[in-house]
Amino acid sequence: MVTIYDIAKLANVSAMTVSRVINNTGRISESTRARVKQVMQELNYVPNSMARSLVKQETKMLSLLITDITNPFYTTLARGAEDTAMRNGYKLLFGNSDEDYAKERDYVDMVLSTRADGVLFAPAGDGSAEHLRMLQRRNVPFVILDREVPGIEADHVLGDSREGARRLVEHLLALGHRRIAMVGGRQDVSTARLRYAGYLEALKLADVPFDSALVHDVGYTAVEGFAFVDALLSAEAPPTAVFAANNFLALAVIRALRERGVRVPEDLSVVCFDDFGESIVLDPFLTVARQPAYEFGSLGMQLLIERIQGAAGAAPRKIVLPSELVVRQSSSALTGV
Amino acid sequence: MVTIYDIAKLANVSAMTVSRVINNTGRISESTRARVKQVMQELNYVPNSMARSLVKQETKMLSLLITDITNPFYTTLARGAEDTAMRNGYKLLFGNSDEDYAKERDYVDMVLSTRADGVLFAPAGDGSAEHLRMLQRRNVPFVILDREVPGIEADHVLGDSREGARRLVEHLLALGHRRIAMVGGRQDVSTARLRYAGYLEALKLADVPFDSALVHDVGYTAVEGFAFVDALLSAEAPPTAVFAANNFLALAVIRALRERGVRVPEDLSVVCFDDFGESIVLDPFLTVARQPAYEFGSLGMQLLIERIQGAAGAAPRKIVLPSELVVRQSSSALTGV
DNA sequence: TTGAAAGCGCTAACAC
DNA sequence: GTGTTAGCGCTTTCAA
């Protein structure tokens, strides 16, 4: 391990002088600077960032927690966050909670013990409040992404879940559908609640009666049997369309439907929140409310860095990003009776 | 910031005793242990891992470098790596080189300065040798993923690029194709070279003449105009099939073809290396050589941890994971002529 | 323009 | 069982 002392000795200066050269601080004569740099080169010196962080009480490391690393929404978001972090001289540590509170808790412990300067936090759900409070108690700045957590005041970057959901459902209504099912996320997640609210709102505005038999709560990543699909299909008055609360759910639902011989969109229309990237999907099929995933990450990171670099006491800001209705083949006009 | 001294004072013991309680080392009376733990709880103490790492000369942090965070192959690999790291008590730091040597270089600097205990390294290409040697000079253990780098001896987890390519091309040959184009990755990447070699081998075995006009080098992420598609189509004897060196290339090629009015597979068959996950793609269309991405990550991590925990001098191991030919609609029998 | 001393929070090594 | 001392590699503070 090469230390500044090694450099100091060889360059015939004090450790302090070496430190100053490394950090470009203080006044140093050109000759000593050159000599020191020369030795650093030769020894291939790399500063020990732990030692530095220990004294400076800052790590220049930020942390990003997402709930599903396989979901393109989050990987795109991660890119946005990383790009912005890099540009500002921060490193980014990723974590993946898998929508699991226990994993999230572990992650917070890690963030605390590694002394990250701040956290971009996409909460698993309302139960994350406890974890966020741990960060608050430690004065670790954070920005909440995608989902609000009741009781937590902080900077936010959110989507327009309610609005987006309403528009998706209105799209279905415009196509003539009246029996529209909703496959929601868990109700302890704000986006799931809001998408549900948007769904209800659209129905109400159109004077379409609500039928609780058409609503099913399942987790955003739930691939658990999909028995509810049977329930839907065998209902007294089965749905002609399904609104899925996110992209993965929609895909899983369509698969389940197909297995049961139900065609989309001929027999049943399906729409959902969140798109897949075009580099991944050849023939986009789903009608979706597309969210600007990259901006979730880059704007969130922006807020976080501003918060860290000064605006400690400033009032929390909330950015709400609109989604875009993208109509494709998975939804079609209701035909026959 | 709560330190062990705060705990020590309140619990009326020495810092050492607190340290022993935290680490579960040495002999401590039940009463003191209880007292210390109690105080730790009350103060919400979290150990400072930087301070610990500084003295222990180990960080319990590992690093994973991938070349394209948007590619499902790598995100799946990342999951495998993360799961295994976690299970072994390590944290994982992610990095994304974007197939860019400069970014890769920055990343290595970061790894060095954060003193990661080891690195899982998916190199951008042959030019990564320099960066890997930096790690070697610093005695940072690493395992190379997916791509070999000439001149670097290390543990590897690789795919069977040559074999897989050969089988893809043989599949096309079996369908009657004779004019088969190859759209390769950059030739400074081992997998691209091997896939090219497999392509040549299949042609030779089938006594099909090689035509250099049918081969085009482009980067794995190249979405740069795709002028070469025009070249292919306007060739004296245009191809009836295309072998793309990876999944993203295949999609991009198909898009370019469609824009030019060429249908797949009716007018042209397309096959490629690497699949997309089923949670992402509704109707898998591409005929692919599917690699076990998760295992790339989990096995690589396994090797890395073993290397760190003892097998420092052991001979490098090389694991080659087979790929699976998955035939779908993008390839079809040659008709007409 | 340069250096000496002290300390960031923790643990290894040794005493008692 | 428990405590003392020293030091991990760096920067802050103060002095020269």
XYZ file of C-alpha atoms (C1' of nucleotides) in Angstrom:
706
model
C 0.000 0.000 0.000
C 1.470 3.326 -1.055
C 0.743 6.155 1.375
C 1.436 9.852 1.356
C 4.313 9.156 3.720
C 6.043 7.093 1.075
C 5.651 9.946 -1.332
C 6.742 12.470 1.265
C 9.916 10.591 2.069
C 10.952 10.134 -1.553
C 10.097 13.683 -2.507
C 11.790 15.025 0.586
C 8.832 16.961 1.856
C 6.264 16.602 4.633
C 3.079 14.595 4.366
C 1.211 17.858 4.507
C 2.858 19.098 1.370
C 1.907 15.931 -0.428
C -1.644 16.299 0.775
C -1.714 19.834 -0.559
C -0.481 18.730 -3.930
C -3.122 16.018 -4.107
C -5.906 18.377 -3.194
C -4.623 21.413 -4.999
C -4.924 23.505 -1.870
C -2.609 26.062 -0.362
C 0.407 27.586 -1.990
C 3.090 25.249 -3.287
C 6.138 26.134 -5.303
C 6.113 24.775 -8.796
C 9.289 22.812 -8.216
C 8.033 20.908 -5.179
C 4.714 20.292 -6.825
C 6.470 18.815 -9.844
C 8.716 16.666 -7.673
C 5.820 15.330 -5.653
C 3.722 14.605 -8.716
C 6.628 12.815 -10.255
C 6.993 10.497 -7.264
C 3.235 9.889 -7.140
C 3.381 8.780 -10.749
C 6.289 6.475 -10.145
C 4.709 4.791 -7.175
C 1.319 4.664 -8.820
C -0.194 6.298 -5.805
C -3.956 6.235 -5.302
C -5.388 8.115 -2.321
C -7.150 6.084 0.321
C -10.639 7.488 0.262
C -11.553 5.847 3.551
C -8.860 7.644 5.419
C -9.869 10.873 3.794
C -13.550 10.346 4.499
C -12.799 9.533 8.095
C -11.352 12.950 8.705
C -13.471 14.974 6.319
C -16.690 13.389 7.462
C -17.888 13.096 3.900
C -17.576 10.201 1.503
C -18.567 11.604 -1.882
C -20.610 8.441 -2.186
C -24.313 8.504 -2.819
C -26.683 5.621 -2.679
C -29.592 4.593 -4.872
C -32.180 2.137 -3.655
C -34.607 0.677 -6.144
C -37.236 -1.984 -5.671
C -36.749 -4.095 -8.781
C -33.529 -4.151 -10.694
C -35.029 -6.232 -13.507
C -37.676 -3.632 -14.304
C -36.627 -1.348 -17.168
C -38.336 1.534 -15.407
C -35.799 1.296 -12.625
C -32.742 0.504 -14.712
C -33.442 3.536 -16.847
C -33.965 5.577 -13.716
C -30.654 4.253 -12.407
C -28.884 5.476 -15.508
C -30.276 8.947 -15.042
C -29.175 8.972 -11.434
C -25.715 7.645 -12.221
C -25.034 10.087 -15.024
C -25.944 13.024 -12.848
C -23.993 11.753 -9.864
C -20.864 11.230 -11.954
C -21.093 14.664 -13.493
C -21.072 16.096 -10.004
C -18.132 14.115 -8.742
C -20.056 11.580 -6.728
C -19.908 7.809 -6.859
C -23.111 5.854 -6.742
C -23.822 2.724 -4.782
C -26.811 0.692 -5.960
C -29.139 -1.401 -3.899
C -32.115 -3.536 -4.715
C -34.856 -4.126 -2.175
C -36.986 -6.497 -4.232
C -40.092 -4.835 -2.753
C -39.054 -6.425 0.526
C -39.018 -4.438 3.761
C -36.428 -6.653 5.397
C -33.981 -6.190 2.541
C -34.698 -2.503 2.596
C -33.910 -2.372 6.261
C -30.579 -4.107 5.688
C -29.844 -1.655 2.975
C -30.430 1.307 5.262
C -28.072 -0.191 7.805
C -25.475 -0.452 5.107
C -25.984 3.124 3.989
C -25.621 4.257 7.558
C -22.481 2.304 8.221
C -20.831 3.279 4.943
C -21.669 6.894 5.686
C -23.050 7.717 2.274
C -23.477 11.462 1.863
C -27.054 10.974 0.711
C -29.613 8.531 -0.581
C -31.985 8.343 -3.520
C -34.721 6.202 -2.106
C -37.470 4.373 -3.988
C -39.460 2.993 -1.035
C -40.995 -0.462 -1.016
C -44.135 1.041 0.488
C -45.695 2.754 3.480
C -43.717 0.489 5.781
C -40.586 2.242 4.589
C -41.432 5.145 6.873
C -39.529 3.511 9.672
C -36.422 3.211 7.537
C -36.637 6.744 6.300
C -36.891 7.953 9.851
C -33.664 6.159 10.645
C -32.034 8.247 7.949
C -33.610 11.413 9.275
C -32.395 10.746 12.788
C -28.877 10.433 11.406
C -29.248 13.531 9.281
C -28.604 11.618 6.094
C -30.187 13.661 3.302
C -32.475 11.736 0.994
C -34.838 12.180 -1.909
C -37.848 9.935 -2.323
C -38.512 8.517 -5.751
C -41.704 7.275 -7.358
C -43.702 6.534 -4.216
C -44.748 8.768 -1.367
C -44.631 7.545 2.188
C -47.244 8.925 4.585
C -45.715 10.825 7.451
C -42.401 11.514 5.733
C -41.518 15.040 4.701
C -38.804 15.150 2.066
C -37.917 16.059 -1.486
C -39.841 13.932 -3.953
C -39.813 13.026 -7.611
C -43.095 11.389 -8.462
C -45.227 10.385 -11.410
C -48.808 11.450 -11.955
C -50.229 8.087 -10.990
C -53.773 9.240 -10.473
C -53.937 11.319 -13.607
C -52.216 8.684 -15.717
C -54.532 5.970 -14.464
C -57.558 8.084 -15.146
C -56.469 8.659 -18.704
C -55.817 5.003 -19.309
C -59.245 4.096 -18.051
C -60.861 6.908 -19.987
C -59.170 5.534 -23.052
C -60.841 2.203 -22.379
C -64.172 3.872 -21.748
C -63.860 5.736 -25.025
C -63.407 2.390 -26.729
C -66.759 1.374 -25.377
C -65.657 -0.713 -22.397
C -67.815 -0.609 -19.301
C -66.682 -3.626 -17.331
C -63.100 -2.685 -16.598
C -61.057 -4.675 -14.113
C -58.146 -3.307 -12.143
C -55.156 -5.387 -11.132
C -53.454 -3.237 -8.554
C -50.227 -3.167 -6.675
C -50.304 -3.680 -2.949
C -52.412 -1.051 -1.255
C -49.582 -0.072 1.042
C -47.868 1.545 -1.921
C -48.843 5.100 -2.767
C -48.718 4.652 -6.527
C -51.049 1.677 -6.280
C -53.518 3.682 -4.227
C -53.385 6.609 -6.593
C -53.780 4.459 -9.639
C -56.770 2.904 -7.981
C -58.129 6.357 -7.215
C -57.653 7.376 -10.825
C -59.488 4.280 -11.900
C -62.420 5.047 -9.613
C -62.464 8.643 -10.723
C -62.656 7.743 -14.383
C -65.515 5.345 -13.716
C -67.388 7.903 -11.702
C -66.941 10.645 -14.288
C -68.370 8.303 -16.877
C -71.182 7.154 -14.619
C -70.018 3.571 -14.809
C -70.918 1.591 -11.701
C -68.042 0.276 -9.606
C -67.852 -3.479 -9.065
C -65.491 -4.675 -6.344
C -65.388 -8.112 -7.936
C -63.317 -6.547 -10.686
C -60.529 -5.289 -8.428
C -57.591 -7.389 -7.313
C -54.628 -6.381 -5.188
C -51.407 -8.103 -6.006
C -47.824 -6.994 -5.563
C -46.104 -5.227 -8.430
C -43.886 -8.217 -8.985
C -46.530 -10.805 -8.198
C -46.263 -13.809 -10.454
C -48.048 -15.838 -7.814
C -50.320 -18.218 -9.617
C -52.741 -15.624 -10.898
C -55.698 -17.489 -9.579
C -57.494 -14.156 -9.541
C -57.561 -14.284 -13.303
C -59.879 -17.260 -13.005
C -62.006 -15.306 -10.582
C -62.236 -12.463 -13.045
C -63.141 -14.675 -15.946
C -65.751 -16.625 -14.059
C -67.373 -13.550 -12.532
C -71.065 -13.055 -13.032
C -70.328 -10.242 -15.427
C -66.736 -10.686 -16.563
C -64.636 -7.699 -17.590
C -63.965 -6.715 -21.171
C -60.824 -4.814 -20.265
C -58.104 -4.842 -17.620
C -56.082 -1.964 -16.230
C -52.832 -3.295 -14.749
C -50.985 -1.098 -12.265
C -47.607 -1.672 -13.870
C -45.813 -3.155 -16.853
C -44.775 -6.496 -15.382
C -48.259 -7.124 -14.057
C -49.738 -6.471 -17.474
C -47.433 -8.961 -19.113
C -48.143 -11.577 -16.501
C -51.868 -11.019 -16.816
C -51.756 -11.367 -20.575
C -49.818 -14.603 -20.202
C -52.340 -15.939 -17.736
C -55.179 -14.952 -20.036
C -53.612 -16.641 -23.009
C -53.081 -19.814 -21.056
C -56.790 -19.790 -20.475
C -57.535 -19.254 -24.132
C -58.454 -15.605 -23.863
C -57.090 -13.410 -26.650
C -55.828 -9.853 -26.180
C -57.241 -7.532 -27.408
C -59.912 -9.492 -29.295
C -61.544 -10.929 -26.186
C -60.130 -8.571 -23.601
C -58.219 -5.279 -23.725
C -55.246 -4.674 -21.445
C -53.558 -1.385 -20.551
C -50.983 -0.505 -17.905
C -48.599 1.966 -16.324
C -44.939 2.097 -17.432
C -43.438 1.161 -20.743
C -40.519 -1.034 -21.791
C -37.583 0.500 -23.609
C -37.493 0.260 -27.362
C -34.075 -1.330 -27.302
C -35.703 -4.237 -25.521
C -39.032 -4.714 -27.204
C -39.322 -5.222 -30.911
C -43.026 -4.830 -31.393
C -44.494 -2.785 -28.609
C -47.922 -4.190 -28.052
C -49.145 -2.698 -24.823
C -51.133 0.473 -24.476
C -49.381 2.256 -21.628
C -48.982 5.404 -19.603
C -45.283 5.965 -20.201
C -43.293 7.623 -17.446
C -40.030 9.508 -18.064
C -37.889 7.060 -16.128
C -34.531 8.651 -16.895
C -35.738 11.977 -15.560
C -36.909 10.367 -12.343
C -33.287 9.476 -11.746
C -31.561 12.584 -13.033
C -33.907 15.064 -11.395
C -33.921 13.119 -8.160
C -30.151 13.154 -8.119
C -30.173 16.857 -8.844
C -32.397 17.513 -5.857
C -30.285 15.299 -3.653
C -27.038 17.010 -4.542
C -28.546 20.443 -4.012
C -29.831 19.308 -0.662
C -26.402 18.050 0.333
C -24.533 21.057 -0.895
C -26.265 23.666 1.111
C -30.011 23.663 1.043
C -30.083 21.676 4.262
C -32.951 23.529 5.835
C -34.875 24.478 2.723
C -38.495 23.447 2.345
C -39.024 20.060 0.706
C -39.681 20.188 -3.001
C -41.961 17.897 -4.883
C -41.586 17.318 -8.602
C -44.417 15.553 -10.383
C -43.572 14.235 -13.820
C -46.386 13.722 -16.305
C -46.837 10.442 -18.088
C -47.735 10.029 -21.709
C -50.575 7.909 -23.009
C -49.246 5.601 -25.700
C -51.991 3.727 -27.494
C -51.034 0.433 -29.072
C -52.670 -2.848 -29.999
C -53.437 -4.289 -26.582
C -56.538 -2.149 -26.329
C -59.299 -2.141 -28.915
C -62.869 -1.058 -29.318
C -65.492 -3.195 -27.674
C -67.337 -5.146 -30.336
C -70.426 -7.344 -30.235
C -72.247 -7.444 -26.924
C -22.285 11.155 15.265
C -22.397 8.440 17.895
C -19.064 6.719 18.494
C -17.949 3.829 20.611
C -16.583 6.365 23.086
C -20.047 7.689 23.727
C -21.216 4.182 24.379
C -18.192 3.446 26.509
C -18.731 6.471 28.706
C -22.406 5.825 29.293
C -21.914 2.132 29.896
C -18.958 2.808 32.123
C -16.533 0.580 30.257
C -13.583 1.037 27.933
C -13.865 1.528 24.183
C -12.293 -1.875 23.767
C -15.101 -3.529 25.625
C -17.622 -1.859 23.394
C -15.676 -2.977 20.356
C -15.704 -6.520 21.660
C -19.425 -6.448 22.160
C -19.964 -5.131 18.642
C -17.766 -7.773 17.088
C -18.679 -10.594 19.391
C -15.053 -11.290 20.116
C -13.245 -12.059 23.335
C -14.848 -12.900 26.636
C -17.337 -10.476 28.091
C -19.505 -10.920 31.155
C -23.169 -11.153 30.403
C -23.929 -8.133 32.531
C -21.522 -5.770 30.783
C -22.591 -7.066 27.410
C -26.200 -6.361 28.254
C -25.389 -2.909 29.569
C -23.407 -2.007 26.469
C -26.039 -3.319 24.113
C -28.645 -1.363 25.970
C -26.758 1.882 25.526
C -26.102 1.116 21.880
C -29.813 0.703 21.356
C -30.636 3.909 23.124
C -28.156 5.955 21.153
C -29.032 4.205 17.923
C -25.417 3.445 17.360
C -24.220 2.341 13.923
C -20.555 1.413 13.519
C -18.477 3.545 11.203
C -17.350 1.096 8.584
C -14.728 3.448 7.228
C -12.921 3.615 10.506
C -13.108 -0.123 10.808
C -11.898 -0.687 7.271
C -9.032 1.670 7.810
C -7.621 -0.448 10.555
C -8.652 -3.867 9.307
C -7.481 -3.181 5.793
C -10.593 -4.755 4.371
C -13.840 -3.146 3.367
C -16.239 -6.042 2.842
C -17.197 -4.218 -0.317
C -17.014 -5.809 -3.708
C -17.413 -4.160 -7.022
C -19.181 -5.187 -10.204
C -18.411 -3.540 -13.493
C -20.706 -4.166 -16.439
C -20.685 -2.642 -19.887
C -24.352 -1.929 -20.432
C -26.785 -1.522 -17.584
C -29.773 -1.433 -19.927
C -29.057 -4.877 -21.344
C -31.068 -7.604 -19.599
C -28.109 -9.930 -19.919
C -26.165 -7.715 -17.561
C -28.962 -6.820 -15.188
C -29.699 -10.485 -14.718
C -26.026 -11.133 -14.216
C -25.976 -8.317 -11.667
C -28.737 -9.991 -9.697
C -26.796 -13.218 -9.561
C -23.720 -11.399 -8.367
C -25.598 -9.391 -5.775
C -27.449 -12.346 -4.303
C -24.239 -14.278 -3.848
C -22.361 -11.307 -2.434
C -25.089 -10.626 0.123
C -25.233 -14.217 1.230
C -21.544 -14.003 1.980
C -21.691 -10.796 3.935
C -20.362 -8.513 1.240
C -21.844 -5.338 -0.155
C -21.775 -4.768 -3.852
C -20.928 -1.562 -5.663
C -22.123 -1.363 -9.282
C -20.501 0.413 -12.155
C -21.394 0.842 -15.788
C -18.716 1.410 -18.420
C -21.001 1.840 -21.422
C -18.437 -0.053 -23.511
C -16.216 2.967 -23.036
C -12.571 2.601 -22.045
C -12.383 6.041 -20.496
C -15.312 5.365 -18.207
C -13.824 2.011 -17.377
C -10.595 3.668 -16.431
C -12.418 6.072 -14.107
C -14.163 3.159 -12.567
C -10.918 1.379 -11.815
C -9.606 4.495 -10.135
C -12.675 4.541 -8.000
C -12.344 0.889 -7.070
C -8.767 1.495 -6.099
C -9.501 4.517 -4.001
C -12.473 2.957 -2.246
C -10.358 -0.091 -1.508
C -12.897 -2.663 -2.609
C -11.872 -6.141 -1.512
C -12.354 -7.445 -5.045
C -13.879 -6.795 -8.441
C -16.155 -8.644 -10.818
C -15.056 -7.236 -14.122
C -16.860 -7.408 -17.448
C -14.247 -5.760 -19.693
C -15.136 -3.371 -22.489
C -12.585 -5.127 -24.695
C -8.938 -5.915 -25.267
C -8.036 -2.385 -24.282
C -9.147 -3.241 -20.757
C -5.853 -5.071 -20.256
C -4.254 -1.893 -19.042
C -6.946 -1.400 -16.412
C -6.797 -4.965 -15.246
C -3.069 -4.639 -14.812
C -3.634 -1.666 -12.554
C -5.702 -3.950 -10.361
C -3.038 -6.633 -10.450
C -0.317 -4.210 -9.436
C -2.402 -3.270 -6.424
C -3.171 -6.878 -5.617
C -6.886 -6.341 -5.943
C -8.410 -9.749 -6.697
C -10.719 -9.849 -9.686
C -12.723 -12.249 -11.799
C -13.294 -11.566 -15.473
C -16.792 -11.973 -16.819
C -18.054 -12.712 -20.299
C -15.024 -11.513 -22.286
C -11.425 -12.624 -22.226
C -8.637 -10.108 -22.430
C -5.432 -11.222 -24.152
C -2.466 -11.142 -21.848
C -4.460 -11.253 -18.623
C -4.335 -14.330 -16.449
C -7.250 -14.532 -14.054
C -10.362 -16.421 -13.045
C -12.972 -16.286 -15.766
C -16.633 -17.000 -16.271
C -17.319 -17.120 -19.979
C -19.934 -18.209 -22.469
C -19.328 -20.586 -25.346
C -19.363 -17.844 -27.941
C -17.777 -19.856 -30.704
C -19.866 -22.937 -30.172
C -23.065 -20.956 -29.750
C -22.413 -18.974 -32.905
C -21.679 -22.101 -34.838
C -24.944 -23.634 -33.786
C -26.919 -20.533 -34.679
C -25.395 -20.466 -38.138
C -25.854 -24.206 -38.567
C -29.483 -23.687 -37.711
C -29.708 -21.176 -40.565
C -27.865 -23.518 -42.890
C -30.260 -26.301 -41.991
C -33.087 -24.011 -43.015
C -31.519 -23.766 -46.425
C -29.767 -20.433 -46.122
C -26.465 -20.037 -47.919
C -25.940 -16.298 -48.001
C -25.679 -15.525 -44.328
C -24.512 -12.133 -43.127
C -22.815 -11.464 -39.828
C -23.234 -8.260 -37.896
C -20.472 -8.428 -35.342
C -19.382 -6.597 -32.262
C -16.130 -4.697 -32.392
C -13.233 -6.980 -33.161
C -11.365 -5.870 -30.074
C -13.847 -7.832 -28.010
C -13.180 -11.516 -27.512
C -16.787 -12.620 -27.743
C -17.141 -10.812 -31.064
C -14.050 -12.549 -32.413
C -15.204 -15.934 -31.222
C -18.679 -15.486 -32.589
C -17.119 -14.545 -35.871
C -14.914 -17.625 -35.701
C -17.957 -19.792 -35.021
C -19.664 -18.227 -37.993
C -16.707 -19.007 -40.258
C -16.442 -22.498 -38.890
C -20.074 -23.292 -39.605
C -19.735 -22.003 -43.158
C -16.609 -24.009 -43.756
C -18.094 -27.208 -42.349
C -21.003 -26.777 -44.716
C -18.774 -25.885 -47.646
C -20.451 -22.543 -48.051
C -18.126 -19.923 -49.517
C -17.253 -16.953 -47.341
C -18.091 -13.495 -48.624
C -16.525 -10.565 -46.826
C -19.196 -8.259 -48.189
C -21.581 -9.971 -45.803
C -19.642 -9.129 -42.643
C -19.961 -5.883 -40.732
C -18.265 -4.839 -37.522
C -20.259 -2.571 -35.292
C -20.198 -2.059 -31.566
C -22.544 -4.119 -29.410
C -24.559 -1.036 -28.610
C -24.209 0.551 -32.038
C -27.393 2.239 -33.112
C -25.372 4.448 -35.440
C -27.414 4.913 -38.566
C -27.133 1.345 -39.767
C -25.960 2.417 -43.180
C -24.414 -1.015 -43.483
C -27.874 -2.466 -43.751
C -28.180 -0.647 -47.056
C -24.843 -2.068 -48.109
C -26.050 -5.552 -47.280
C -29.308 -5.172 -49.142
C -27.733 -3.691 -52.228
C -24.929 -6.231 -52.392
C -24.482 -8.136 -55.603
C -25.811 -11.227 -53.919
C -27.722 -10.049 -50.869
C -28.042 -12.226 -47.787
C -31.092 -14.281 -46.947
C -30.222 -14.408 -43.270
C -28.370 -12.357 -40.666
C -26.499 -13.520 -37.594
C -26.268 -10.657 -35.084
C -23.613 -10.871 -32.389
C -25.951 -9.840 -29.611
C -29.570 -9.175 -28.705
C -29.610 -5.386 -29.027
C -27.924 -5.543 -32.417
C -30.509 -8.003 -33.666
C -33.362 -5.750 -32.636
C -31.743 -2.733 -34.210
C -31.083 -4.640 -37.412
C -34.658 -5.822 -37.619
C -35.850 -2.258 -37.140
C -33.567 -1.016 -39.884
C -34.761 -3.774 -42.181
C -38.390 -2.997 -41.571
C -37.825 0.660 -42.265
C -36.523 -0.430 -45.629
C -39.536 -2.612 -46.267
C -37.802 -5.922 -45.620
C -39.843 -8.402 -43.630
C -38.426 -10.785 -41.012
C -38.428 -13.714 -41.419
C -40.309 -13.773 -44.733
C -37.633 -11.888 -46.656
C -34.742 -12.346 -44.299
C -34.090 -14.488 -41.246
C -32.384 -13.034 -38.165
C -30.743 -14.863 -35.257
C -28.539 -13.644 -32.426
C -26.715 -14.246 -29.179
C -28.435 -13.525 -25.820
C -32.086 -13.543 -24.982
C -34.400 -11.082 -23.251
C -36.109 -12.048 -20.044
C -39.636 -13.346 -20.237
C -40.852 -10.780 -17.753
C -39.932 -8.189 -20.349
C -40.946 -9.641 -23.654
C -44.450 -10.782 -24.292
C -44.009 -12.622 -27.547
C -40.430 -13.757 -27.917
C -39.737 -13.533 -31.578
C -36.009 -13.919 -31.948
C -34.180 -17.169 -32.472
C -31.308 -16.908 -30.014
C -28.424 -18.618 -28.286
C -29.524 -18.028 -24.714
C -26.829 -17.630 -22.099
C -27.383 -18.331 -18.393
C -26.901 -14.726 -17.334
C -27.724 -15.209 -13.654
C -25.085 -17.900 -13.366
C -22.487 -15.646 -14.923
C -22.982 -13.396 -11.934
C -23.417 -15.926 -9.177
C -20.568 -18.194 -10.241
C -18.295 -15.255 -10.889
C -19.014 -13.936 -7.421
C -18.375 -17.361 -5.981
C -14.952 -17.497 -7.603
C -14.150 -13.992 -6.452
C -15.021 -14.663 -2.848
C -13.023 -17.857 -2.814
C -10.102 -16.001 -4.283
C -10.350 -13.331 -1.598
C -10.783 -15.729 1.258
C -7.667 -17.726 0.820
C -6.976 -19.067 -2.615
C -4.721 -16.104 -3.342
C -2.046 -18.054 -5.135
C -4.170 -20.782 -6.667
C -4.128 -21.333 -10.409
C -6.714 -19.314 -12.337
C -9.918 -21.164 -13.066
C -11.988 -20.782 -16.151
C -15.661 -21.644 -16.215
C -17.340 -21.870 -19.596
C -21.116 -21.854 -19.518
C -23.002 -23.402 -22.416
C -25.694 -21.529 -24.236
C -28.980 -22.925 -25.385
C -30.336 -22.662 -28.897
C -33.878 -21.322 -28.735
C -35.615 -21.427 -32.082
C -38.416 -18.943 -32.616
C -40.087 -17.114 -35.487
C -37.303 -14.783 -36.604
C -35.694 -17.593 -38.576
C -37.495 -19.594 -41.207
C -36.763 -21.925 -44.070
C -35.487 -20.387 -47.247
C -38.228 -20.434 -49.829
C -38.484 -19.460 -53.474
C -35.541 -18.920 -55.833
C 5.656 28.158 1.030
C 6.309 24.428 4.317
C 5.970 21.565 8.530
C 4.544 19.460 13.369
C 1.045 17.827 16.087
C -3.289 16.100 16.870
C -7.180 13.477 15.862
C -11.160 11.313 12.643
C -13.455 6.135 14.837
C -12.006 2.006 15.162
C -9.257 -2.526 16.466
C -4.649 -5.369 17.270
C -1.581 -6.440 20.658
C -0.508 -6.674 24.888
C -1.054 -5.957 29.746
C -3.422 -6.836 34.143
C -12.997 -10.191 31.845
C -11.345 -5.648 31.043
C -8.222 -1.749 30.030
C -4.099 0.817 27.779
C -1.555 2.037 24.037
C -0.635 2.656 19.492
C -1.680 3.294 14.820
C -4.626 2.549 10.169
C -3.900 7.123 6.121
C -5.387 11.175 5.844
C -6.472 16.483 6.805
C -7.099 20.442 10.107
C -4.990 23.755 12.798
C -1.535 26.295 14.077
C 3.171 27.671 13.842
C 7.312 28.947 11.389
